[in-house]
Coordinates of C-alpha atoms and ligand atoms in Angstrom, one line a residue:
Chain H
X1 CA 114.5 85.0 80.7
X2 CA 116.3 86.9 78.3
X3 CA 119.1 90.2 79.8
X4 CA 120.1 92.9 78.0
X5 CA 124.2 93.6 79.0
X6 CA 125.6 96.4 78.4
X7 CA 129.2 97.2 78.1
X8 CA 129.8 100.1 79.7
X9 CA 132.8 101.5 77.3
X10 CA 133.5 102.4 73.5
X11 CA 137.0 100.6 73.7
X12 CA 137.5 97.8 72.1
X13 CA 139.9 96.2 75.1
X14 CA 137.2 95.8 78.1
X15 CA 137.6 93.8 80.9
X16 CA 134.3 94.7 81.4
X17 CA 133.0 93.1 78.2
X18 CA 134.8 89.9 79.5
X19 CA 133.3 90.1 82.4
X20 CA 130.1 89.8 81.0
X21 CA 131.3 87.5 78.0
X22 CA 132.4 85.1 81.2
X23 CA 128.5 85.9 82.9
X24 CA 126.6 85.1 79.1
X25 CA 128.5 81.7 79.1
X26 CA 128.6 81.1 83.2
X27 CA 124.5 81.5 83.7
X28 CA 123.8 80.3 80.0
X29 CA 121.0 77.7 82.1
X30 CA 119.2 80.6 84.9
X31 CA 119.4 83.6 81.7
X32 CA 119.9 84.2 77.8
X33 CA 121.9 87.2 78.6
X34 CA 123.0 89.5 75.2
X35 CA 126.0 91.3 75.5
X36 CA 124.8 95.2 74.1
X37 CA 128.1 97.7 73.3
X38 CA 127.8 101.3 73.1
X39 CA 130.3 101.9 70.8
X40 CA 128.6 102.5 67.8
X41 CA 126.2 105.1 69.7
X42 CA 126.8 109.1 68.8
X43 CA 127.2 111.5 72.2
X44 CA 124.0 112.5 73.6
X45 CA 122.6 115.6 71.8
X46 CA 119.0 116.6 72.4
X47 CA 118.9 117.8 68.6
X48 CA 120.6 115.2 66.4
X49 CA 118.7 114.5 63.3
X50 CA 116.3 111.6 63.1
X51 CA 118.2 109.9 60.6
X52 CA 121.3 109.8 62.2
X53 CA 119.7 107.8 65.6
X54 CA 119.8 104.5 63.7
X55 CA 122.3 102.6 66.0
X56 CA 120.1 104.4 68.9
X57 CA 116.7 103.0 68.2
X58 CA 118.6 99.5 67.9
X59 CA 120.1 100.1 70.9
X60 CA 116.7 100.9 72.3
X61 CA 114.8 98.2 71.2
X62 CA 116.9 95.6 72.9
X63 CA 116.8 97.6 76.1
X64 CA 112.9 97.5 75.3
X65 CA 112.4 94.0 74.4
X66 CA 114.6 92.3 77.5
X67 CA 113.6 91.4 80.8
X68 CA 115.9 92.7 83.0
X69 CA 119.5 95.2 81.8
X70 CA 122.9 94.2 83.5
X71 CA 125.7 97.3 83.6
X72 CA 129.2 96.2 83.4
X73 CA 130.6 99.4 84.0
X74 CA 134.5 100.8 84.2
X75 CA 135.6 103.9 86.4
X76 CA 136.9 106.9 84.3
X77 CA 137.8 109.8 86.5
X78 CA 135.9 108.4 89.5
X79 CA 132.7 107.9 87.7
X80 CA 130.9 106.4 84.6
X81 CA 132.8 106.9 81.0
X82 CA 131.1 109.5 79.2
X83 CA 130.4 107.0 76.1
X84 CA 128.5 105.2 79.1
X85 CA 126.5 108.5 80.6
X86 CA 125.6 109.1 76.8
X87 CA 123.9 106.0 75.9
X88 CA 122.3 106.5 79.4
X89 CA 120.7 110.0 78.3
X90 CA 119.6 108.7 75.4
X91 CA 117.7 106.0 77.3
X92 CA 116.2 108.5 79.0
X93 CA 115.4 110.6 76.5
X94 CA 111.6 111.2 75.5
X95 CA 111.1 107.3 76.3
X96 CA 110.5 105.3 79.5
X97 CA 112.8 102.3 78.6
X98 CA 114.5 101.7 82.0
X99 CA 111.5 102.5 84.0
X100 CA 111.2 100.0 86.6
X101 CA 112.9 97.7 85.3
X102 CA 115.2 95.4 86.9
X103 CA 119.0 96.1 86.6
X104 CA 122.0 94.9 88.5
X105 CA 125.0 96.8 88.0
X106 CA 128.7 95.0 88.4
X107 CA 132.0 96.4 87.7
X108 CA 135.5 95.7 86.7
X109 CA 138.3 97.9 87.3
X110 CA 142.6 97.9 86.9
X111 CA 143.0 99.2 90.7
X112 CA 142.0 97.1 93.7
X113 CA 138.4 99.4 94.4
X114 CA 137.0 98.0 91.0
X115 CA 134.8 100.7 90.0
X116 CA 133.7 101.2 93.4
X117 CA 132.7 105.3 92.7
X118 CA 131.3 104.7 89.6
X119 CA 129.3 102.4 90.6
X120 CA 127.9 104.6 93.2
X121 CA 127.4 107.1 90.6
X122 CA 125.4 105.0 88.6
X123 CA 123.1 103.9 91.2
X124 CA 122.6 107.4 91.6
X125 CA 122.1 108.5 88.1
X126 CA 119.9 105.3 87.4
X127 CA 117.8 106.7 90.1
X128 CA 116.9 109.9 88.8
X129 CA 113.6 110.5 88.2
X130 CA 113.7 110.6 84.6
X131 CA 115.2 107.1 84.7
X132 CA 113.7 105.5 87.7
X133 CA 115.0 102.0 86.5
X134 CA 114.9 99.5 89.3
X135 CA 118.0 98.8 91.0
X136 CA 118.7 95.4 92.8
X137 CA 120.4 97.2 96.0
X138 CA 122.8 96.0 97.9
X139 CA 124.8 92.9 95.7
X140 CA 127.4 95.1 95.0
X141 CA 130.1 93.1 92.8
X142 CA 133.4 94.8 92.3
X143 CA 135.8 93.0 90.8
X144 CA 139.4 95.2 91.2
X145 CA 142.6 93.8 89.9
X146 CA 140.8 92.4 86.6
X147 CA 144.4 92.3 84.5
X148 CA 145.3 89.4 86.7
X149 CA 142.1 87.4 87.8
X150 CA 140.9 86.3 84.1
X151 CA 142.7 83.0 82.3
X152 CA 143.0 82.7 79.0
X153 CA 139.7 81.4 78.5
X154 CA 138.0 84.1 80.0
X155 CA 137.6 82.2 82.6
X156 CA 137.5 83.7 86.1
X157 CA 139.9 82.4 88.1
X158 CA 139.0 83.9 92.0
X159 CA 137.1 81.6 93.5
X160 CA 135.5 83.9 95.8
X161 CA 135.1 86.4 93.1
X162 CA 133.1 83.4 91.1
X163 CA 131.0 82.6 94.6
X164 CA 129.9 86.1 95.6
X165 CA 128.6 86.3 91.8
X166 CA 127.1 83.2 91.7
X167 CA 124.9 84.3 94.6
X168 CA 124.6 87.7 93.6
X169 CA 123.2 87.0 89.9
X170 CA 120.8 84.4 91.6
X171 CA 119.6 86.8 93.6
X172 CA 118.6 89.2 90.3
X173 CA 117.5 86.5 88.5
X174 CA 114.7 85.8 91.4
X175 CA 114.4 89.8 91.6
X176 CA 113.6 90.0 87.7
X177 CA 110.9 87.1 87.9
X178 CA 109.5 88.5 90.7
X179 CA 108.7 92.2 89.4
X180 CA 108.0 90.7 85.8
X181 CA 105.4 88.8 87.1
X182 CA 103.4 91.9 88.2
X183 CA 103.9 93.4 84.8
X184 CA 99.4 93.7 83.5
X185 CA 100.9 93.3 79.9
X186 CA 103.2 90.2 80.6
X187 CA 100.5 88.6 82.2
X188 CA 97.7 88.9 78.9
X189 CA 100.2 87.7 77.0
X190 CA 101.0 84.8 78.7
X191 CA 97.9 83.8 79.1
X192 CA 97.0 84.6 75.6
X193 CA 93.3 85.8 75.8
X194 CA 92.0 88.8 75.1
X195 CA 90.5 90.3 78.4
X196 CA 86.5 89.6 78.4
X197 CA 87.0 85.8 77.1
X198 CA 82.7 85.9 77.0
X199 CA 82.2 88.8 75.5
X200 CA 80.4 89.1 71.6
X201 CA 81.0 91.7 68.9
X202 CA 77.7 91.4 67.1
X203 CA 78.9 92.1 63.2
X204 CA 76.6 93.0 60.3
X205 CA 77.7 89.6 59.0
X206 CA 77.5 87.8 61.8
X207 CA 78.4 87.4 65.6
X208 CA 81.7 86.5 67.2
X209 CA 83.0 85.8 70.7
X210 CA 86.4 87.8 71.4
X211 CA 88.1 84.3 71.8
X212 CA 86.8 83.6 68.7
X213 CA 87.6 86.6 67.1
X214 CA 92.1 86.5 69.0
X215 CA 92.1 82.9 67.0
X216 CA 91.4 83.7 63.8
X217 CA 93.4 86.5 63.4
X218 CA 96.1 84.1 65.1
X219 CA 96.0 81.1 62.7
X220 CA 95.2 83.5 59.9
X221 CA 98.0 82.7 57.4
X222 CA 99.1 86.6 57.2
X223 CA 99.9 88.9 60.3
X224 CA 98.1 92.3 61.0
X225 CA 99.6 95.5 62.8
X226 CA 97.2 98.2 63.8
X227 CA 98.2 102.2 63.6
X228 CA 95.8 104.3 65.0
X229 CA 94.0 107.6 63.8
X230 CA 96.3 109.8 66.1
X231 CA 99.8 107.7 64.8
X232 CA 100.0 105.6 67.5
X233 CA 101.0 101.4 67.4
X234 CA 97.5 99.9 69.4
X235 CA 97.6 96.8 68.3
X236 CA 99.0 93.7 66.8
X237 CA 97.7 90.5 66.0
X238 CA 99.3 87.6 68.4
X239 CA 100.2 85.0 65.4
X240 CA 103.3 82.5 65.7
X241 CA 106.1 82.6 63.5
X242 CA 105.9 86.2 62.9
X243 CA 107.8 87.8 59.7
X244 CA 108.1 91.3 62.3
X245 CA 108.5 90.1 65.6
X246 CA 106.1 92.7 67.7
X247 CA 106.2 93.7 71.3
X248 CA 103.5 94.9 73.5
X249 CA 106.2 97.1 74.9
X250 CA 105.8 99.1 71.6
X251 CA 101.9 99.4 71.9
X252 CA 101.0 103.0 72.8
X253 CA 104.2 104.1 70.6
X254 CA 104.2 106.8 68.1
X255 CA 105.3 105.4 64.9
X256 CA 108.3 107.8 64.6
X257 CA 109.3 106.3 67.9
X258 CA 108.1 102.5 66.5
X259 CA 109.8 102.2 63.2
X260 CA 114.0 102.2 62.3
X261 CA 114.6 106.5 62.2
X262 CA 115.8 105.5 58.1
X263 CA 112.2 104.1 57.6
X264 CA 110.2 106.9 59.6
X265 CA 110.0 109.2 56.3
X266 CA 108.6 106.7 54.3
X267 CA 106.1 105.6 56.7
X268 CA 105.2 109.1 57.4
X269 CA 104.2 109.3 53.6
X270 CA 102.1 106.1 53.3
X271 CA 100.1 107.4 56.1
X272 CA 99.5 110.9 55.3
X273 CA 98.4 109.8 51.9
X274 CA 95.9 108.0 53.5
X275 CA 94.9 110.6 55.4
X276 CA 94.6 112.8 52.8
X277 CA 92.8 110.6 51.1
X278 CA 95.1 110.4 47.8
X279 CA 95.9 106.1 48.6
X280 CA 93.9 103.5 50.0
X281 CA 96.9 100.9 49.6
X282 CA 100.2 100.7 49.1
X283 CA 102.1 97.6 48.5
X284 CA 105.0 96.1 49.0
X285 CA 107.5 92.9 48.0
X286 CA 110.5 91.8 49.7
X287 CA 113.0 88.7 49.6
X288 CA 113.8 88.0 53.5
X289 CA 116.1 85.4 54.3
X290 CA 115.2 83.9 50.8
X291 CA 111.4 84.2 51.9
X292 CA 109.0 86.3 49.2
X293 CA 107.2 88.3 52.1
X294 CA 104.5 90.6 50.9
X295 CA 103.5 93.8 52.6
X296 CA 100.3 95.4 52.0
X297 CA 99.1 98.8 54.0
X298 CA 95.9 99.2 53.8
X299 CA 93.7 103.1 54.4
X300 CA 91.2 101.7 57.1
X301 CA 88.2 103.9 57.1
X302 CA 84.7 104.2 58.1
X303 CA 81.6 103.4 56.0
X304 CA 82.1 107.6 55.3
X305 CA 85.7 107.6 54.4
X306 CA 86.5 109.2 57.8
X307 CA 90.7 107.4 58.3
X308 CA 90.5 105.4 61.4
X309 CA 93.9 104.0 61.1
X310 CA 96.1 102.0 58.9
X311 CA 96.3 98.6 59.0
X312 CA 99.9 96.5 57.8
X313 CA 98.8 92.9 56.4
X314 CA 102.7 91.2 56.1
X315 CA 102.4 87.7 55.3
X316 CA 105.0 84.9 53.5
X317 CA 104.0 83.8 50.5
X318 CA 106.2 81.5 49.1
X319 CA 103.6 79.1 48.9
X320 CA 101.7 81.0 46.7
X321 CA 104.4 81.3 44.7
X322 CA 104.9 77.8 44.4
X323 CA 101.4 77.0 43.9
X324 CA 100.9 79.7 40.9
X325 CA 104.5 78.4 39.4
X326 CA 103.2 74.7 39.7
X327 CA 100.2 75.7 38.1
X328 CA 97.5 75.8 40.1
X329 CA 95.8 78.5 39.0
X330 CA 96.2 77.9 35.4
X331 CA 93.1 76.9 33.5
X332 CA 90.0 79.1 34.2
X333 CA 87.2 77.2 36.4
X334 CA 84.5 79.3 34.6
X335 CA 85.5 78.5 30.9
X336 CA 84.6 75.3 31.9
X337 CA 88.1 73.9 31.3
X338 CA 89.0 73.7 34.0
X339 CA 91.3 70.3 36.0
X340 CA 91.1 69.3 39.5
X341 CA 93.3 70.7 41.2
X342 CA 95.4 67.2 42.4
X343 CA 96.0 66.6 38.8
X344 CA 97.3 70.0 37.6
X345 CA 99.7 70.0 40.0
X346 CA 101.9 67.0 38.8
X347 CA 100.9 67.0 35.5
X348 CA 103.6 68.2 32.5
X349 CA 101.1 70.7 30.9
X350 CA 100.9 72.8 33.6
X351 CA 104.5 73.2 34.1
X352 CA 104.5 74.3 30.6
X353 CA 101.9 76.4 31.5
X354 CA 103.1 77.8 34.4
X355 CA 106.5 79.3 33.0
X356 CA 104.5 81.4 30.5
X357 CA 102.6 82.6 33.1
X358 CA 105.6 83.7 35.1
X359 CA 107.0 85.6 32.0
X360 CA 103.7 87.4 31.9
X361 CA 104.0 88.5 35.3
X362 CA 107.9 89.7 35.4
X363 CA 106.1 92.1 33.1
X364 CA 104.0 93.3 35.3
X365 CA 105.5 93.7 38.1
X366 CA 103.4 93.6 41.2
X367 CA 104.8 96.4 43.0
X368 CA 102.6 98.5 40.2
X369 CA 100.4 100.0 42.5
X370 CA 103.0 101.3 44.7
X371 CA 104.7 104.1 43.0
X372 CA 105.9 105.3 46.6
X373 CA 106.8 102.1 48.2
X374 CA 109.3 102.8 50.4
X375 CA 113.3 101.5 49.9
X376 CA 113.4 98.0 50.8
X377 CA 117.3 98.1 52.7
X378 CA 115.7 100.6 54.9
X379 CA 112.2 98.5 55.9
X380 CA 109.5 99.3 57.2
X381 CA 109.8 98.2 60.6
X382 CA 112.9 95.9 62.2
X383 CA 113.3 92.3 60.6
X384 CA 114.0 90.5 64.1
X385 CA 114.9 87.1 62.3
Chain M
X1 CA 143.2 138.0 85.5
X2 CA 142.3 135.6 83.2
X3 CA 139.8 132.9 83.1
X4 CA 138.5 130.4 80.9
X5 CA 134.7 129.1 80.8
X6 CA 133.5 125.8 79.7
X7 CA 129.9 125.2 79.1
X8 CA 129.3 121.9 79.5
X9 CA 126.2 121.8 77.5
X10 CA 126.6 120.5 73.9
X11 CA 122.4 121.8 73.0
X12 CA 121.8 124.9 70.4
X13 CA 119.9 126.8 73.0
X14 CA 121.7 126.5 76.7
X15 CA 120.9 128.3 80.1
X16 CA 124.3 127.3 80.9
X17 CA 125.5 129.1 77.3
X18 CA 123.2 131.8 78.8
X19 CA 124.7 132.2 82.1
X20 CA 128.4 132.1 80.6
X21 CA 127.6 134.8 78.3
X22 CA 125.8 137.0 81.7
X23 CA 129.0 137.3 83.4
X24 CA 131.7 137.2 80.5
X25 CA 129.6 140.8 79.5
X26 CA 129.5 142.0 83.3
X27 CA 132.5 141.1 84.3
X28 CA 135.1 142.8 81.5
X29 CA 138.4 142.1 83.9
X30 CA 138.3 138.3 83.4
X31 CA 138.4 138.3 80.2
X32 CA 136.5 135.0 80.0
X33 CA 137.4 132.8 77.1
X34 CA 133.9 130.5 76.2
X35 CA 134.9 127.0 75.6
X36 CA 132.0 124.3 74.2
X37 CA 131.8 121.2 75.5
X38 CA 130.5 120.4 71.5
X39 CA 133.4 120.9 69.7
X40 CA 135.7 117.7 71.3
X41 CA 135.3 114.1 69.4
X42 CA 133.8 111.5 71.5
X43 CA 136.0 110.1 73.7
X44 CA 137.7 106.4 72.9
X45 CA 140.6 104.8 74.5
X46 CA 141.4 103.1 71.2
X47 CA 142.0 107.0 69.3
X48 CA 143.4 108.5 72.5
X49 CA 146.8 107.8 71.9
X50 CA 147.2 110.4 69.6
X51 CA 145.7 114.1 71.0
X52 CA 143.2 115.9 68.9
X53 CA 144.0 118.7 67.9
X54 CA 140.8 120.4 69.2
X55 CA 142.1 118.6 72.4
X56 CA 145.6 120.4 72.1
X57 CA 144.1 124.0 71.7
X58 CA 142.3 123.2 74.9
X59 CA 144.6 122.6 76.7
X60 CA 146.9 125.8 75.3
X61 CA 144.0 127.9 75.9
X62 CA 143.4 126.4 79.6
X63 CA 147.4 126.4 80.6
X64 CA 147.3 130.3 79.5
X65 CA 144.4 131.2 81.9
X66 CA 144.9 132.2 85.7
X67 CA 141.3 129.5 86.4
X68 CA 138.3 128.2 84.9
X69 CA 134.3 128.3 85.3
X70 CA 132.7 125.2 84.3
X71 CA 128.6 125.9 83.8
X72 CA 127.5 122.4 84.8
X73 CA 124.1 121.3 83.0
X74 CA 122.4 118.3 84.5
X75 CA 121.5 115.3 83.2
X76 CA 120.1 112.4 85.2
X77 CA 121.1 114.0 88.6
X78 CA 124.8 113.6 87.2
X79 CA 127.1 115.7 84.6
X80 CA 126.1 115.3 81.0
X81 CA 127.9 113.0 79.0
X82 CA 129.4 116.0 77.2
X83 CA 130.8 117.4 79.5
X84 CA 132.4 114.4 81.2
X85 CA 133.8 113.3 77.8
X86 CA 135.7 116.9 77.8
X87 CA 137.4 116.1 80.8
X88 CA 137.9 112.1 80.2
X89 CA 140.4 114.1 77.1
X90 CA 141.7 116.1 79.8
X91 CA 142.8 113.6 82.5
X92 CA 144.3 111.0 79.7
X93 CA 147.2 112.2 77.6
X94 CA 147.2 115.8 78.8
X95 CA 146.2 117.3 81.6
X96 CA 145.9 121.0 81.6
X97 CA 143.2 120.8 85.4
X98 CA 146.0 120.0 87.3
X99 CA 146.0 122.4 90.3
X100 CA 143.9 124.6 88.1
X101 CA 141.8 127.0 90.3
X102 CA 137.6 125.9 89.2
X103 CA 134.9 127.0 89.9
X104 CA 131.6 125.2 89.1
X105 CA 128.1 126.8 88.9
X106 CA 125.0 125.2 86.4
X107 CA 121.7 126.3 85.1
X108 CA 118.7 123.9 85.0
X109 CA 114.9 123.7 83.7
X110 CA 114.2 121.7 87.5
X111 CA 113.9 123.6 90.6
X112 CA 116.7 122.0 92.2
X113 CA 119.2 123.6 89.6
X114 CA 122.1 121.4 88.9
X115 CA 122.6 120.7 92.4
X116 CA 123.2 117.1 92.2
X117 CA 125.5 117.2 89.1
X118 CA 127.8 119.6 90.6
X119 CA 128.5 117.4 93.2
X120 CA 129.1 114.8 91.1
X121 CA 131.7 117.1 88.9
X122 CA 133.3 117.8 91.9
X123 CA 134.1 114.4 92.9
X124 CA 135.6 113.6 89.2
X125 CA 137.7 116.6 89.4
X126 CA 138.9 115.9 92.6
X127 CA 140.0 112.2 91.1
X128 CA 143.7 111.9 90.9
X129 CA 143.6 111.8 86.9
X130 CA 142.0 115.0 87.1
X131 CA 143.2 116.6 90.4
X132 CA 142.2 120.3 89.7
X133 CA 142.1 122.6 92.5
X134 CA 138.4 123.1 93.3
X135 CA 136.8 126.2 94.7
X136 CA 134.7 125.1 98.3
X137 CA 132.3 126.2 99.6
X138 CA 130.2 129.1 96.8
X139 CA 127.6 126.9 95.2
X140 CA 125.8 129.0 92.6
X141 CA 122.7 127.1 91.1
X142 CA 120.4 128.1 88.7
X143 CA 116.9 126.4 89.2
X144 CA 113.8 127.2 86.6
X145 CA 116.1 128.9 84.1
X146 CA 113.4 128.9 81.3
X147 CA 111.8 131.8 83.9
X148 CA 115.3 132.9 85.1
X149 CA 116.6 135.0 82.1
X150 CA 115.1 138.0 80.9
X151 CA 114.4 138.8 77.1
X152 CA 117.6 140.7 76.2
X153 CA 118.9 137.4 78.2
X154 CA 119.5 139.4 81.7
X155 CA 119.2 137.6 85.1
X156 CA 115.9 139.0 86.3
X157 CA 116.0 138.5 89.9
X158 CA 118.6 140.9 91.4
X159 CA 118.9 138.6 94.9
X160 CA 120.4 135.9 92.6
X161 CA 122.4 138.3 90.4
X162 CA 123.8 139.4 94.1
X163 CA 124.4 135.9 95.2
X164 CA 126.3 135.2 91.6
X165 CA 128.5 138.4 92.6
X166 CA 129.6 137.4 95.8
X167 CA 130.7 133.8 94.3
X168 CA 132.8 135.5 92.0
X169 CA 133.9 138.3 93.3
X170 CA 135.2 135.1 96.7
X171 CA 136.4 133.2 93.3
X172 CA 138.8 135.7 92.1
X173 CA 140.2 136.1 96.1
X174 CA 141.1 132.8 94.9
X175 CA 142.8 132.5 92.4
X176 CA 144.6 135.4 92.7
X177 CA 146.1 133.8 96.2
X178 CA 146.8 130.5 93.9
X179 CA 148.7 132.7 91.6
X180 CA 150.5 134.3 94.4
X181 CA 151.3 131.0 95.9
X182 CA 152.2 129.3 92.9
X183 CA 154.9 132.4 92.2
X184 CA 155.9 132.5 96.0
X185 CA 156.4 128.7 95.2
X186 CA 159.2 129.4 92.2
Ligands
FMN1 C1 140.5 108.8 81.6 C2 140.3 107.7 82.3 C3 140.7 107.7 83.7 C4 139.9 107.1 84.4 N1 139.9 106.8 85.6 C5 140.1 106.1 86.7 C6 139.9 106.1 88.0 O1 139.2 107.0 88.2 N2 139.7 104.8 88.6 C7 140.1 103.3 88.5 O2 140.1 102.9 89.1 N3 140.0 103.6 87.2 C8 140.2 104.8 86.1 N4 140.7 104.1 85.2 C9 141.0 103.0 84.3 C10 140.3 102.2 84.2 O3 139.6 100.8 85.2 C11 140.5 100.8 83.3 O4 141.4 101.4 82.4 C12 139.7 99.8 83.1 O5 140.7 98.7 82.3 C13 138.4 100.1 82.1 O6 138.0 98.7 82.1 P1 138.0 98.1 80.6 O7 138.9 97.0 80.7 O8 136.7 97.5 81.0 O9 137.9 99.5 79.9 C14 140.7 105.1 84.0 C15 141.0 105.5 82.5 C16 140.8 106.5 81.6 C17 141.4 105.9 80.3
FMN2 C1 118.1 113.8 79.1 C2 117.9 114.8 80.6 C3 118.2 114.1 81.7 C4 118.0 115.8 82.6 N1 117.9 115.6 83.6 C5 117.9 116.2 84.4 C6 118.0 116.3 86.2 O1 118.0 114.9 86.5 N2 118.2 117.3 86.7 C7 117.5 118.3 86.7 O2 117.9 119.1 87.4 N3 117.5 118.6 85.4 C8 117.6 118.0 84.1 N4 117.8 117.6 82.7 C9 117.0 119.2 82.1 C10 118.0 120.2 82.5 O3 118.5 120.8 83.7 C11 117.5 121.2 80.9 O4 117.7 120.0 79.6 C12 119.1 122.1 80.6 O5 118.0 123.1 80.1 C13 120.2 121.9 80.5 O6 121.0 122.7 80.2 P1 121.3 124.0 78.6 O7 119.8 124.4 79.0 O8 122.7 124.8 79.1 O9 121.5 122.7 78.0 C14 117.2 116.7 81.4 C15 117.1 116.7 80.6 C16 117.7 115.7 79.7 C17 117.3 116.2 78.1

């Protein structure tokens, strides 16, 4: 179970952060808790330009992919801090990120009341229709007098408070499991099967069952994403170890929503060039964590050329590159001067050939088909390794 | 009488600002001066040790005034982060709201018209770090704000205008009383 734990303050020293870090360690066997900071987020403003929303986008992604959310809120002036309220406003505006999301509230404060009033406000805020979070009721964890309850290792020394927190957190884990079970999308992903496994699709070139189609997509060495004709992310191939990790929670989002804000202009440009018919293919090469990644965007059209959507075809081409360097492609079989593949990979002749081909390749950059290729530093999608 | 009005929305187009502008126009006797929450940086304890010049400016203006009207929008059943932010600045190194007569009103595009946000704001203004003298009783809520103003930004419903007038007159009496009380105390 993956939980996102939001530090409810932008201050660099925070007891609420300490509390969440303690929970992260203490409950490591029960859940994987990611501690999320809000100090990078701009103050919520409806018309903030998208290129200033990169931090907001990353924050939203982290919430989206979590099974549940924990808020640890300080109390400022008998309510939650403005910085936390602002983060919540971002989560509510034009998105339903917290809708029915299992949520737990904890809080630490300097005084004895332990942020009780702030927690009360937070509960009311999270119940508002634009948020509609599934907040675990009861199980109120208020940690007062925080300056005295953590030791130097950041361990909570108050035994009664630890016991209480363990009880409430265990309740929250059960609550989260229960709620997430009900999600049909989660169930669908769990069985890794299309819905009607008995159905067949009759292509002009043969017949495949839905199950076969699913497994072909999962097995082929490239991953595929599809954006439909109305610019919504509508499908991705369910392949293990993807370069771009996708989540079913993102399905149905517009391209503007599912890409990092800085990448959106480049993606929009590609799609509009496909829609206008100006282009059918845009290619990008990039190196990610030492791997060579090839991304090709294709315009998908019906037989009359009518635009149906954009396919993003992404793969790690390290292996192809190695084969190429080893000279596996050195000889042209049609000339009859070919060697067997097994010979060529370890022959010194082939190695010489490879270096020549290297020169040839660098004279013809593979990106030449893509004058409009987006800057690789912006990335057309998030790289979540 | 000199009043300050705080616009609790950082939107470019704001019904709460329209409401304040409506009051400024029809009640010249208040000498209403508008303060915009969007001028303020986001409060952060790391930097709050030094009070920013703009917060100093607010403090001076508020100190010189007899009372404050806050136009309070509602986001997610509470006050906006932008307004809460302004209050945090004024409850940390400087405390200009202390014992200041404050009237809360608000506009919202939903039917209930910021009622929940106003309740939260009352509780916030009553917290010890703020300790304002919040005017009780009259609650002015302008719901369905999209249709409440006409083309020339006047409130079109006469009953609403008359209720607003009741609220403002009662607040003016309250401000005078507090002022007299303060003088008497000296
Ligand atoms: C602007 C401001 C207002 C505060 N108001 C309250 C309050 O109403 N009640 C309270 O218990 N503590 C209040 N505090 C103190 C906080 O509880 C204390 O700073 C605590 O350490 C904040 O949590 P953190 O350590 O996670 O940042 C306030 C602090 C600030 C900076
Ligand atoms: C993030 C967000 C949350 C909102 N939540 C509420 C709400 O809980 N109740 C409400 O009455 N209006 C809500 N609204 C609508 C506001 O009333 C509306 O945006 C109003 O115009 C804000 O005031 P302003 O015009 O002065 O900026 C919300 C708006 C936003 C952007």
